[in-house]
């Protein structure tokens, strides 16, 4: 058999997910000689993950509660398919401790961390407390949920404004409120509570000192049941829009070998503090003077895992399967990592011209870039329908170069070559970002898009005229490129070839724009 060593206990994995991550896990299984079982909603009958899996089971109606979040139906599919393990992907049930328990109770292997690790890290105060005990740096903040707003304010004022109120059950920015003066304290707590209650059915909130313009740097870890844990370097994920990551890269320009080693140690301490098993990510904020602070731990495989795979040479899905399905695990060697530089661009079915409104529909043209240093993790094919019910990410483009500037150039070329018609996508938005001198210079902080692409933000902040000019220029630039009338040349056979949107004034788009001089 031409396969890598299969974990002893896993023969058939049900993937409780859809889209590109379901496809990614199917590929990981196939490499290890493991059969895959897809599940699908009525909206996904013809989806790529269903076509690629060895087996497929329908779950029911499209709404997530009736399909990809429906625990009884998923367990029933696993039983019917004779699966021996379940991989949750990310999102949906991936960080649901109750689901992890139910999987084990059904006699199945859960390809993820123990339920208690999920629930501990899901409680942001419990996570902070554990990390303080483990001796890792944590942002100054409350040591429990806010009960008495007045005494909490007295404490917070010692740390100093600005302060951020966060949901205990939160993560991802939901229920977050920045407070800049005492007068806003009570209203901010009330607003954060309301939002937290709506989003998590848990209105507990806590406070932290708010760091301005930090970088978001996270550490990938792998841990096994026998207490072995390794860190697989960092990912920089500061380029995000309204708490949705847009571009991720590894390594981070802000991390040197010494800082990498210290952050790696803190991440391993986080994993050990909660008895972590499998692949996980420890998020840190890195402030402007190079100090880092624990933020939260994500107890799942993440969307941005491919950049780590590329610079470490480690197949993270295969390692997840080996850790879950073998008693003994040999950690992969990292002696050559990080090697080169990888960047991931998330391609969303969203319209940047229309405040990033989701753009569902049928993909009429789908043509992926290829060539050296190019990887595409996609959940679609030409003819796919993008349903309205789920996350609108359709593909991830991951590029590699020997250094960051080569990776950016590879990204520019590959984005140029990525053609999707029938729906709006964020492909051109990515090109605008990587052409920005501050991106090229590596000045990627979490306020990058809000500051430099103001026209894309409803709640713009800052008021410098220069920023206004940049935003207007960006908007005009986009309009010209996307709104230009399409030339329809003849292909010489009397037939008309349509280059839908890809000819501007007879010059192929992009050819005169790289490298950019500002
Ligand atoms: C912060 C912060 C500054 N100071 N906490 C946003 C999502 C959630 N995971 C935590 N977030 C933040 N927490 C303190 N004490 C700034 C952010 C933040 C952010 C973090 C990572 C990536 C993008 C961000 C964008 C805005 C705010």
Short mmCIF file of C-alpha atoms and ligand atoms in Angstrom, two decimals:
data_model
loop_
_atom_site.label_atom_id
_atom_site.label_comp_id
_atom_site.label_asym_id
_atom_site.label_seq_id
_atom_site.Cartn_x
_atom_site.Cartn_y
_atom_site.Cartn_z
CA UNK A 1 0.00 0.00 0.00
CA UNK A 2 1.33 3.43 -0.97
CA UNK A 3 0.24 5.14 2.20
CA UNK A 4 1.90 6.58 5.26
CA UNK A 5 1.49 4.66 8.50
CA UNK A 6 -2.17 4.48 9.51
CA UNK A 7 -3.04 5.00 13.18
CA UNK A 8 -3.83 1.60 14.69
CA UNK A 9 -7.29 2.38 16.00
CA UNK A 10 -8.78 4.47 13.23
CA UNK A 11 -10.12 2.93 10.00
CA UNK A 12 -13.02 5.20 9.08
CA UNK A 13 -13.53 8.83 10.10
CA UNK A 14 -16.79 10.75 9.96
CA UNK A 15 -16.19 14.44 9.30
CA UNK A 16 -18.84 16.53 11.04
CA UNK A 17 -18.34 19.54 8.81
CA UNK A 18 -18.58 20.91 5.26
CA UNK A 19 -16.62 23.04 2.80
CA UNK A 20 -12.88 23.34 2.52
CA UNK A 21 -12.11 21.92 5.99
CA UNK A 22 -14.13 18.77 5.30
CA UNK A 23 -12.16 18.39 2.06
CA UNK A 24 -8.88 18.98 3.92
CA UNK A 25 -9.66 16.27 6.49
CA UNK A 26 -10.74 13.82 3.75
CA UNK A 27 -7.34 14.36 2.10
CA UNK A 28 -5.53 13.79 5.39
CA UNK A 29 -7.43 10.56 5.94
CA UNK A 30 -6.77 9.30 2.43
CA UNK A 31 -3.03 9.83 2.81
CA UNK A 32 -3.05 7.64 5.91
CA UNK A 33 -5.19 4.93 4.33
CA UNK A 34 -8.22 5.89 6.39
CA UNK A 35 -11.72 5.91 4.88
CA UNK A 36 -13.77 9.09 5.12
CA UNK A 37 -17.46 9.64 5.75
CA UNK A 38 -19.03 12.94 4.71
CA UNK A 39 -22.25 14.32 6.14
CA UNK A 40 -24.29 16.89 4.29
CA UNK A 41 -27.37 19.06 4.49
CA UNK A 42 -29.95 19.28 1.70
CA UNK A 43 -28.15 22.42 0.47
CA UNK A 44 -24.88 20.46 0.10
CA UNK A 45 -26.01 17.35 -1.81
CA UNK A 46 -23.65 18.20 -4.67
CA UNK A 47 -20.88 19.73 -2.54
CA UNK A 48 -17.21 18.93 -3.11
CA UNK A 49 -16.73 17.25 0.26
CA UNK A 50 -19.59 14.87 -0.53
CA UNK A 51 -18.08 13.97 -3.91
CA UNK A 52 -14.63 13.40 -2.43
CA UNK A 53 -15.50 11.28 0.60
CA UNK A 54 -15.68 7.48 0.48
CA UNK A 55 -19.15 7.54 2.05
CA UNK A 56 -21.79 10.21 2.54
CA UNK A 57 -24.85 10.54 4.78
CA UNK A 58 -27.59 13.16 4.55
CA UNK A 59 -28.47 15.05 7.71
CA UNK A 60 -31.57 16.98 6.68
CA UNK A 61 -32.66 20.56 6.10
CA UNK A 62 -30.04 23.28 5.47
CA UNK A 63 -30.23 25.33 8.71
CA UNK A 64 -27.20 24.43 10.85
CA UNK A 65 -29.34 23.42 13.87
CA UNK A 66 -30.97 20.78 11.67
CA UNK A 67 -27.79 19.59 9.99
CA UNK A 68 -24.17 20.30 10.99
CA UNK A 69 -25.15 21.16 14.58
CA UNK A 70 -27.59 18.28 14.97
CA UNK A 71 -25.78 15.96 17.39
CA UNK A 72 -28.24 13.00 17.32
CA UNK A 73 -28.28 12.95 13.52
CA UNK A 74 -24.49 13.08 13.26
CA UNK A 75 -24.07 10.27 15.79
CA UNK A 76 -26.70 8.25 13.92
CA UNK A 77 -24.78 8.77 10.66
CA UNK A 78 -21.55 7.62 12.37
CA UNK A 79 -23.29 4.47 13.58
CA UNK A 80 -24.87 3.74 10.19
CA UNK A 81 -21.52 4.32 8.43
CA UNK A 82 -19.61 2.17 10.94
CA UNK A 83 -17.18 5.02 11.52
CA UNK A 84 -14.79 4.58 14.43
CA UNK A 85 -13.85 8.25 14.89
CA UNK A 86 -15.24 11.76 14.39
CA UNK A 87 -13.29 14.81 13.24
CA UNK A 88 -15.19 18.06 13.88
CA UNK A 89 -13.18 20.45 11.66
CA UNK A 90 -13.56 24.04 12.92
CA UNK A 91 -16.71 25.97 13.75
CA UNK A 92 -20.01 24.08 14.17
CA UNK A 93 -19.45 21.49 16.97
CA UNK A 94 -15.64 21.67 17.13
CA UNK A 95 -15.55 23.41 20.54
CA UNK A 96 -18.66 21.86 22.01
CA UNK A 97 -17.50 19.87 25.06
CA UNK A 98 -20.88 18.15 25.32
CA UNK A 99 -20.54 16.85 21.75
CA UNK A 100 -17.03 15.54 22.49
CA UNK A 101 -18.49 13.68 25.48
CA UNK A 102 -21.35 12.23 23.44
CA UNK A 103 -18.90 11.01 20.81
CA UNK A 104 -16.90 9.14 23.45
CA UNK A 105 -20.08 7.77 25.06
CA UNK A 106 -21.05 6.37 21.66
CA UNK A 107 -17.80 4.39 21.66
CA UNK A 108 -16.19 6.59 19.03
CA UNK A 109 -12.76 8.24 19.02
CA UNK A 110 -12.99 12.04 19.30
CA UNK A 111 -10.31 13.65 17.15
CA UNK A 112 -9.84 16.62 19.42
CA UNK A 113 -8.94 17.60 22.97
CA UNK A 114 -10.62 16.12 26.08
CA UNK A 115 -14.01 17.72 26.91
CA UNK A 116 -12.65 19.28 30.12
CA UNK A 117 -9.89 21.04 28.15
CA UNK A 118 -12.53 22.46 25.77
CA UNK A 119 -14.78 23.71 28.55
CA UNK A 120 -11.93 25.11 30.66
CA UNK A 121 -10.49 27.12 27.78
CA UNK A 122 -14.02 28.11 26.71
CA UNK A 123 -14.37 29.91 30.05
CA UNK A 124 -12.08 32.89 29.52
CA UNK A 125 -11.70 33.57 33.25
CA UNK A 126 -10.80 29.95 34.01
CA UNK A 127 -8.28 30.14 31.17
CA UNK A 128 -6.76 33.39 32.57
CA UNK A 129 -6.55 31.90 36.05
CA UNK A 130 -4.82 28.74 34.79
CA UNK A 131 -2.34 30.78 32.76
CA UNK A 132 -1.46 33.01 35.71
CA UNK A 133 -0.83 29.84 37.77
CA UNK A 134 1.32 28.45 34.95
CA UNK A 135 3.44 31.60 35.12
CA UNK A 136 2.61 32.84 31.63
CA UNK A 137 2.12 36.56 30.95
CA UNK A 138 -1.56 37.55 31.01
CA UNK A 139 -3.08 40.99 30.33
CA UNK A 140 -3.77 42.76 33.66
CA UNK A 141 -7.45 42.31 34.45
CA UNK A 142 -10.18 41.09 36.77
CA UNK A 143 -9.70 37.80 38.60
CA UNK A 144 -13.34 36.85 38.31
CA UNK A 145 -16.58 37.87 36.58
CA UNK A 146 -17.73 41.41 37.38
CA UNK A 147 -20.36 41.25 40.12
CA UNK A 148 -20.20 44.73 41.64
CA UNK A 149 -19.61 47.28 38.86
CA UNK A 150 -18.46 49.94 41.32
CA UNK A 151 -15.71 47.96 43.02
CA UNK A 152 -14.68 46.54 39.63
CA UNK A 153 -14.26 50.12 38.40
CA UNK A 154 -12.05 50.95 41.37
CA UNK A 155 -9.85 47.96 40.50
CA UNK A 156 -9.83 48.79 36.79
CA UNK A 157 -8.85 52.41 37.41
CA UNK A 158 -5.69 51.16 39.11
CA UNK A 159 -4.77 49.35 35.87
CA UNK A 160 -5.72 52.53 33.98
CA UNK A 161 -7.85 53.33 30.93
CA UNK A 162 -8.49 52.20 28.27
CA UNK A 163 -10.15 49.05 29.59
CA UNK A 164 -11.98 46.38 27.61
CA UNK A 165 -15.05 44.51 28.85
CA UNK A 166 -15.29 40.97 27.51
CA UNK A 167 -17.73 38.06 27.76
CA UNK A 168 -16.57 35.17 29.96
CA UNK A 169 -18.04 32.74 27.40
CA UNK A 170 -16.76 34.92 24.56
CA UNK A 171 -13.93 34.84 22.09
CA UNK A 172 -13.77 36.28 18.63
CA UNK A 173 -14.70 39.78 19.77
CA UNK A 174 -18.41 39.21 20.51
CA UNK A 175 -19.61 41.14 23.53
CA UNK A 176 -16.41 43.22 23.64
CA UNK A 177 -16.60 46.90 24.69
CA UNK A 178 -13.70 49.32 24.95
CA UNK A 179 -14.09 51.84 27.79
CA UNK A 180 -12.02 55.02 27.67
CA UNK A 181 -13.43 56.93 30.65
CA UNK A 182 -15.24 56.19 33.90
CA UNK A 183 -18.50 57.71 32.66
CA UNK A 184 -18.81 54.92 30.07
CA UNK A 185 -18.18 52.10 32.56
CA UNK A 186 -21.72 51.12 33.55
CA UNK A 187 -23.29 51.55 30.07
CA UNK A 188 -20.46 49.45 28.57
CA UNK A 189 -20.96 46.68 31.10
CA UNK A 190 -24.69 46.69 30.40
CA UNK A 191 -24.15 46.56 26.63
CA UNK A 192 -21.54 43.79 26.89
CA UNK A 193 -23.87 41.77 29.15
CA UNK A 194 -26.78 42.08 26.71
CA UNK A 195 -24.63 41.03 23.77
CA UNK A 196 -23.07 38.14 25.69
CA UNK A 197 -26.46 36.90 26.82
CA UNK A 198 -27.76 36.93 23.25
CA UNK A 199 -24.69 35.27 21.76
CA UNK A 200 -23.74 32.75 24.46
CA UNK A 201 -26.76 32.56 26.81
CA UNK A 202 -24.27 33.61 29.52
CA UNK A 203 -24.16 37.25 30.60
CA UNK A 204 -21.01 37.08 32.73
CA UNK A 205 -18.40 39.68 31.77
CA UNK A 206 -14.90 40.59 32.98
CA UNK A 207 -12.41 43.37 32.30
CA UNK A 208 -8.86 43.62 30.96
CA UNK A 209 -6.52 46.51 30.32
CA UNK A 210 -6.97 47.36 26.63
CA UNK A 211 -3.81 47.24 24.51
CA UNK A 212 -3.83 49.68 21.58
CA UNK A 213 -2.79 48.50 18.11
CA UNK A 214 -1.42 45.13 19.17
CA UNK A 215 -0.40 42.37 16.84
CA UNK A 216 -2.29 39.10 17.03
CA UNK A 217 0.33 36.37 17.18
CA UNK A 218 -0.67 32.78 17.93
CA UNK A 219 1.30 29.60 18.58
CA UNK A 220 0.35 26.23 17.11
CA UNK A 221 0.85 23.33 19.48
CA UNK A 222 0.52 19.55 19.34
CA UNK A 223 0.20 17.43 22.47
CA UNK A 224 -0.34 13.74 23.15
CA UNK A 225 -1.95 11.73 25.94
CA UNK A 226 1.44 10.93 27.45
CA UNK A 227 2.19 14.53 28.28
CA UNK A 228 4.42 15.27 25.31
CA UNK A 229 3.83 18.68 23.76
CA UNK A 230 5.58 20.67 21.05
CA UNK A 231 5.09 24.17 19.67
CA UNK A 232 5.15 24.66 15.90
CA UNK A 233 6.09 28.34 15.74
CA UNK A 234 3.81 31.33 15.34
CA UNK A 235 1.25 32.68 12.95
CA UNK A 236 0.64 36.39 12.60
CA UNK A 237 -3.09 37.02 12.10
CA UNK A 238 -3.32 40.77 12.63
CA UNK A 239 -4.91 41.52 9.25
CA UNK A 240 -8.56 41.08 10.08
CA UNK A 241 -11.81 42.88 9.43
CA UNK A 242 -14.35 43.09 12.24
CA UNK A 243 -12.81 40.12 14.03
CA UNK A 244 -12.79 38.01 10.87
CA UNK A 245 -9.25 37.09 9.84
CA UNK A 246 -8.37 38.03 6.26
CA UNK A 247 -4.65 37.29 5.81
CA UNK A 248 -2.42 35.09 7.99
CA UNK A 249 1.29 34.47 7.74
CA UNK A 250 4.16 32.54 9.28
CA UNK A 251 6.65 33.48 10.53
CA UNK A 252 5.69 36.89 11.98
CA UNK A 253 7.98 39.80 11.11
CA UNK A 254 7.69 40.83 14.77
CA UNK A 255 8.99 37.56 16.22
CA UNK A 256 12.69 36.73 16.53
CA UNK A 257 14.08 33.34 17.65
CA UNK A 258 14.25 34.41 21.30
CA UNK A 259 10.66 35.67 21.40
CA UNK A 260 9.53 32.56 19.46
CA UNK A 261 11.10 30.32 22.10
CA UNK A 262 9.50 32.26 24.97
CA UNK A 263 6.05 32.29 23.34
CA UNK A 264 6.41 28.60 22.52
CA UNK A 265 7.15 27.84 26.18
CA UNK A 266 4.12 29.83 27.33
CA UNK A 267 1.91 28.02 24.79
CA UNK A 268 3.10 24.62 25.98
CA UNK A 269 2.43 25.70 29.57
CA UNK A 270 -1.12 26.60 28.50
CA UNK A 271 -1.59 23.17 26.93
CA UNK A 272 -0.21 21.38 29.98
CA UNK A 273 -2.29 23.44 32.40
CA UNK A 274 -5.53 21.99 30.98
CA UNK A 275 -4.41 18.48 30.03
CA UNK A 276 -4.56 19.30 26.35
CA UNK A 277 -4.41 16.55 23.69
CA UNK A 278 -4.22 17.07 19.93
CA UNK A 279 -3.76 20.22 17.84
CA UNK A 280 -4.48 23.55 19.50
CA UNK A 281 -3.62 27.22 19.25
CA UNK A 282 -2.66 29.68 21.95
CA UNK A 283 -3.45 33.30 21.05
CA UNK A 284 -1.33 36.18 22.29
CA UNK A 285 -1.39 39.92 21.86
CA UNK A 286 2.02 41.35 21.09
CA UNK A 287 2.30 45.01 22.07
CA UNK A 288 4.30 47.74 20.38
CA UNK A 289 7.31 47.21 22.64
CA UNK A 290 7.58 43.47 22.07
CA UNK A 291 5.81 42.23 25.22
CA UNK A 292 3.32 39.39 24.75
CA UNK A 293 0.18 38.49 26.70
CA UNK A 294 -1.99 35.37 26.72
CA UNK A 295 -5.42 36.06 25.20
CA UNK A 296 -7.20 32.73 24.77
CA UNK A 297 -6.70 29.15 23.62
CA UNK A 298 -8.53 27.75 20.61
CA UNK A 299 -9.17 24.07 21.16
CA UNK A 300 -9.46 23.07 17.51
CA UNK A 301 -7.65 22.93 14.19
CA UNK A 302 -7.76 26.47 12.81
CA UNK A 303 -8.59 27.92 9.41
CA UNK A 304 -5.04 29.28 9.12
CA UNK A 305 -3.27 25.96 9.90
CA UNK A 306 -1.81 25.64 6.34
CA UNK A 307 0.76 28.44 6.81
CA UNK A 308 2.20 26.49 9.73
CA UNK A 309 2.13 23.29 7.67
CA UNK A 310 4.15 24.97 4.95
CA UNK A 311 6.94 26.44 7.05
CA UNK A 312 7.24 23.38 9.30
CA UNK A 313 6.57 20.60 6.77
CA UNK A 314 4.13 19.02 9.24
CA UNK A 315 0.74 17.67 8.09
CA UNK A 316 -1.35 18.82 11.05
CA UNK A 317 -4.40 16.74 10.15
CA UNK A 318 -2.25 13.60 9.91
CA UNK A 319 -0.76 14.41 13.33
CA UNK A 320 -4.25 14.87 14.78
CA UNK A 321 -5.21 11.43 13.44
CA UNK A 322 -2.02 9.81 14.76
CA UNK A 323 -2.38 11.39 18.23
CA UNK A 324 -6.03 10.27 18.45
CA UNK A 325 -5.55 6.80 16.99
CA UNK A 326 -2.25 5.52 18.39
CA UNK A 327 -1.05 4.96 21.95
CA UNK A 328 2.42 6.16 21.10
CA UNK A 329 3.12 9.36 19.19
CA UNK A 330 6.42 10.42 17.73
CA UNK A 331 6.48 14.21 17.52
CA UNK A 332 7.65 15.45 14.11
CA UNK A 333 11.10 17.00 13.95
CA UNK A 334 11.17 20.78 13.64
CA UNK A 335 14.91 21.20 13.22
CA UNK A 336 14.48 22.98 9.86
CA UNK A 337 11.55 25.19 10.87
CA UNK A 338 10.53 27.80 10.13
CA UNK A 339 11.65 27.33 6.53
CA UNK A 340 10.77 30.27 4.28
CA UNK A 341 7.58 32.30 4.58
CA UNK A 342 3.93 31.35 3.97
CA UNK A 343 0.89 33.63 3.57
CA UNK A 344 -2.77 32.65 3.46
CA UNK A 345 -5.53 34.66 1.81
CA UNK A 346 -9.09 33.80 2.74
CA UNK A 347 -11.32 34.07 -0.31
CA UNK A 348 -14.85 34.91 0.79
CA UNK A 349 -18.03 35.02 -1.28
CA UNK A 350 -18.53 38.61 -0.16
CA UNK A 351 -18.83 41.86 -2.05
CA UNK A 352 -16.18 44.42 -1.00
CA UNK A 353 -18.06 47.00 -3.12
CA UNK A 354 -21.15 46.51 -1.00
CA UNK A 355 -19.89 46.53 2.59
CA UNK A 356 -18.79 42.88 2.31
CA UNK A 357 -22.36 41.62 1.98
CA UNK A 358 -22.38 37.83 1.48
CA UNK A 359 -22.70 36.96 -2.19
CA UNK A 360 -24.37 33.55 -2.52
CA UNK A 361 -25.06 32.04 -5.94
CA UNK A 362 -23.63 29.71 -8.56
CA UNK A 363 -19.93 29.76 -9.40
CA UNK A 364 -19.94 30.01 -13.21
CA UNK A 365 -16.16 30.26 -13.68
CA UNK A 366 -13.73 28.69 -11.25
CA UNK A 367 -10.07 28.59 -12.15
CA UNK A 368 -7.42 28.13 -9.46
CA UNK A 369 -3.85 29.41 -9.63
CA UNK A 370 -1.09 26.83 -9.85
CA UNK A 371 2.68 26.73 -9.96
CA UNK A 372 5.59 26.76 -7.51
CA UNK A 373 4.72 27.90 -4.01
CA UNK A 374 0.95 27.80 -4.53
CA UNK A 375 -1.61 25.77 -2.56
CA UNK A 376 -5.36 26.14 -2.72
CA UNK A 377 -7.62 24.60 -0.06
CA UNK A 378 -11.06 24.96 -1.54
CA UNK A 379 -14.52 23.60 -0.88
CA UNK A 380 -15.93 24.35 -4.31
CA UNK A 381 -15.68 23.55 -8.03
CA UNK A 382 -16.97 25.24 -11.19
CA UNK A 383 -20.76 24.96 -11.00
CA UNK A 384 -20.90 24.88 -7.17
CA UNK A 385 -23.70 26.70 -5.40
CA UNK A 386 -22.73 28.90 -2.48
CA UNK A 387 -25.62 28.48 -0.04
CA UNK A 388 -26.80 31.35 2.16
CA UNK A 389 -26.87 29.22 5.30
CA UNK A 390 -23.19 28.91 6.15
CA UNK A 391 -19.91 30.79 6.42
CA UNK A 392 -19.19 32.42 3.04
CA UNK A 393 -15.51 31.39 2.81
CA UNK A 394 -15.08 29.49 -0.48
CA UNK A 395 -11.34 28.88 -0.66
CA UNK A 396 -7.98 29.63 0.89
CA UNK A 397 -4.99 30.55 -1.20
CA UNK A 398 -1.71 29.74 0.51
CA UNK A 399 1.59 30.82 -1.04
CA UNK A 400 5.19 30.25 -0.09
CA UNK A 401 8.43 32.09 -0.77
CA UNK A 402 11.97 31.88 0.55
CA UNK A 403 11.37 35.14 2.39
CA UNK A 404 8.42 37.44 3.00
CA UNK A 405 8.86 39.57 -0.09
CA UNK A 406 9.00 36.47 -2.30
CA UNK A 407 5.88 35.16 -0.61
CA UNK A 408 4.07 38.48 -1.21
CA UNK A 409 5.11 38.40 -4.87
CA UNK A 410 3.89 34.79 -5.14
CA UNK A 411 0.61 35.89 -3.57
CA UNK A 412 0.22 38.75 -6.00
CA UNK A 413 0.81 36.47 -9.00
CA UNK A 414 -1.50 33.75 -7.71
CA UNK A 415 -4.31 36.18 -6.85
CA UNK A 416 -3.97 37.54 -10.39
CA UNK A 417 -4.45 34.02 -11.70
CA UNK A 418 -7.45 33.15 -9.49
CA UNK A 419 -10.62 33.58 -11.55
CA UNK A 420 -14.06 33.24 -9.99
CA UNK A 421 -17.22 34.45 -11.73
CA UNK A 422 -20.88 34.25 -10.81
CA UNK A 423 -20.38 35.51 -7.27
CA UNK A 424 -18.51 38.46 -5.80
CA UNK A 425 -15.29 37.55 -3.98
CA UNK A 426 -12.58 39.22 -1.92
CA UNK A 427 -9.78 38.34 -4.41
CA UNK A 428 -9.24 41.95 -5.55
CA UNK A 429 -9.44 43.23 -1.98
CA UNK A 430 -6.47 40.99 -1.13
CA UNK A 431 -4.47 42.48 -3.98
CA UNK A 432 -5.17 45.99 -2.71
CA UNK A 433 -4.01 44.99 0.77
CA UNK A 434 -0.73 43.47 -0.38
CA UNK A 435 0.01 46.48 -2.57
CA UNK A 436 -0.21 48.78 0.42
CA UNK A 437 3.24 50.07 1.46
CA UNK A 438 2.48 49.44 5.14
CA UNK A 439 1.66 45.80 4.37
CA UNK A 440 4.78 45.44 2.27
CA UNK A 441 6.78 46.95 5.14
CA UNK A 442 5.31 44.38 7.54
CA UNK A 443 3.46 47.01 9.58
CA UNK A 444 0.54 44.70 10.15
CA UNK A 445 -1.34 45.55 13.34
CA UNK A 446 -4.92 44.65 14.18
CA UNK A 447 -6.17 48.09 13.12
CA UNK A 448 -4.64 47.77 9.60
CA UNK A 449 -7.86 47.40 7.57
CA UNK A 450 -9.90 49.87 9.64
CA UNK A 451 -7.10 52.42 9.27
CA UNK A 452 -6.08 51.95 5.65
CA UNK A 453 -9.34 50.75 4.08
CA UNK A 454 -11.74 53.09 5.75
CA UNK A 455 -14.14 52.97 2.82
CA UNK A 456 -14.79 49.33 3.71
CA UNK A 457 -15.79 50.12 7.28
CA UNK A 458 -19.11 51.47 8.42
CA UNK A 459 -17.71 52.43 11.79
CA UNK A 460 -14.57 54.18 10.65
CA UNK A 461 -12.20 55.49 13.29
CA UNK A 462 -9.44 58.08 13.16
CA UNK A 463 -9.77 61.36 11.28
CA UNK A 464 -6.44 62.15 9.63
CA UNK A 465 -6.90 63.70 6.20
CA UNK A 466 -4.17 61.45 4.82
CA UNK A 467 -6.14 58.38 5.78
CA UNK A 468 -9.20 59.85 4.14
CA UNK A 469 -7.22 60.35 0.93
CA UNK A 470 -5.93 56.78 1.02
CA UNK A 471 -9.46 55.49 1.51
CA UNK A 472 -10.83 57.54 -1.38
CA UNK A 473 -7.98 56.43 -3.63
CA UNK A 474 -8.61 52.81 -2.69
CA UNK A 475 -12.30 53.18 -3.44
CA UNK A 476 -11.70 54.81 -6.84
CA UNK A 477 -9.08 52.20 -7.69
CA UNK A 478 -11.52 49.39 -6.98
CA UNK A 479 -14.36 51.02 -8.90
CA UNK A 480 -12.25 51.55 -11.99
CA UNK A 481 -11.00 48.00 -12.06
CA UNK A 482 -14.23 46.22 -11.32
CA UNK A 483 -16.68 48.57 -12.99
CA UNK A 484 -14.89 48.94 -16.33
CA UNK A 485 -16.75 47.72 -19.41
CA UNK A 486 -15.57 44.30 -20.52
CA UNK A 487 -13.93 43.93 -23.93
CA UNK A 488 -15.17 40.88 -25.77
CA UNK A 489 -12.49 39.88 -28.28
CA UNK A 490 -13.03 37.32 -30.99
CA UNK A 491 -11.00 34.13 -30.71
CA UNK A 492 -10.55 33.90 -34.50
CA UNK A 493 -13.01 31.06 -35.10
CA UNK A 494 -15.92 33.40 -35.49
CA UNK A 495 -16.70 32.48 -31.90
CA UNK A 496 -16.72 35.05 -29.19
CA UNK A 497 -14.57 34.31 -26.17
CA UNK A 498 -15.71 36.03 -23.03
CA UNK A 499 -13.00 37.31 -20.74
CA UNK A 500 -15.57 38.23 -18.18
CA UNK A 501 -14.21 41.32 -16.51
CA UNK A 502 -10.61 40.43 -17.14
CA UNK A 503 -9.69 42.93 -19.85
CA UNK A 504 -9.31 46.59 -18.95
CA UNK A 505 -8.52 48.95 -21.85
CA UNK A 506 -6.99 46.07 -23.77
CA UNK A 507 -4.31 45.49 -21.16
CA UNK A 508 -4.48 42.38 -19.05
CA UNK A 509 -5.14 43.42 -15.50
CA UNK A 510 -2.28 43.66 -13.09
CA UNK A 511 0.66 43.41 -15.47
CA UNK A 512 1.81 46.98 -14.85
CA UNK A 513 1.25 46.99 -11.14
CA UNK A 514 3.99 44.87 -9.68
CA UNK A 515 6.32 45.70 -8.12
CA UNK A 516 4.52 48.79 -6.97
CA UNK A 517 6.34 52.09 -6.47
CA UNK A 518 4.67 54.54 -4.10
C1 LIG B 1 -7.98 42.57 23.28
C2 LIG B 1 -7.43 43.66 22.56
C3 LIG B 1 -6.68 44.58 23.26
N1 LIG B 1 -6.50 44.43 24.59
N2 LIG B 1 -7.76 42.48 24.60
C4 LIG B 1 -10.55 40.71 19.72
C5 LIG B 1 -11.03 39.33 19.52
C6 LIG B 1 -10.78 38.61 20.78
N3 LIG B 1 -10.21 37.31 20.53
C7 LIG B 1 -9.86 39.47 21.56
N4 LIG B 1 -9.72 40.71 20.85
C8 LIG B 1 -8.96 41.70 21.36
N5 LIG B 1 -8.69 41.63 22.68
C9 LIG B 1 -7.04 43.40 25.22
N6 LIG B 1 -6.85 43.29 26.54
C10 LIG B 1 -7.67 43.73 21.19
C11 LIG B 1 -8.44 42.76 20.59
C12 LIG B 1 -8.65 42.95 19.19
C13 LIG B 1 -8.13 42.06 18.27
C14 LIG B 1 -7.42 40.93 18.65
C15 LIG B 1 -6.91 40.06 17.71
C16 LIG B 1 -7.11 40.31 16.37
C17 LIG B 1 -7.82 41.41 15.97
C18 LIG B 1 -8.34 42.30 16.91
C19 LIG B 1 -9.04 43.41 16.49
C20 LIG B 1 -9.56 44.27 17.41
C21 LIG B 1 -9.37 44.02 18.76
#
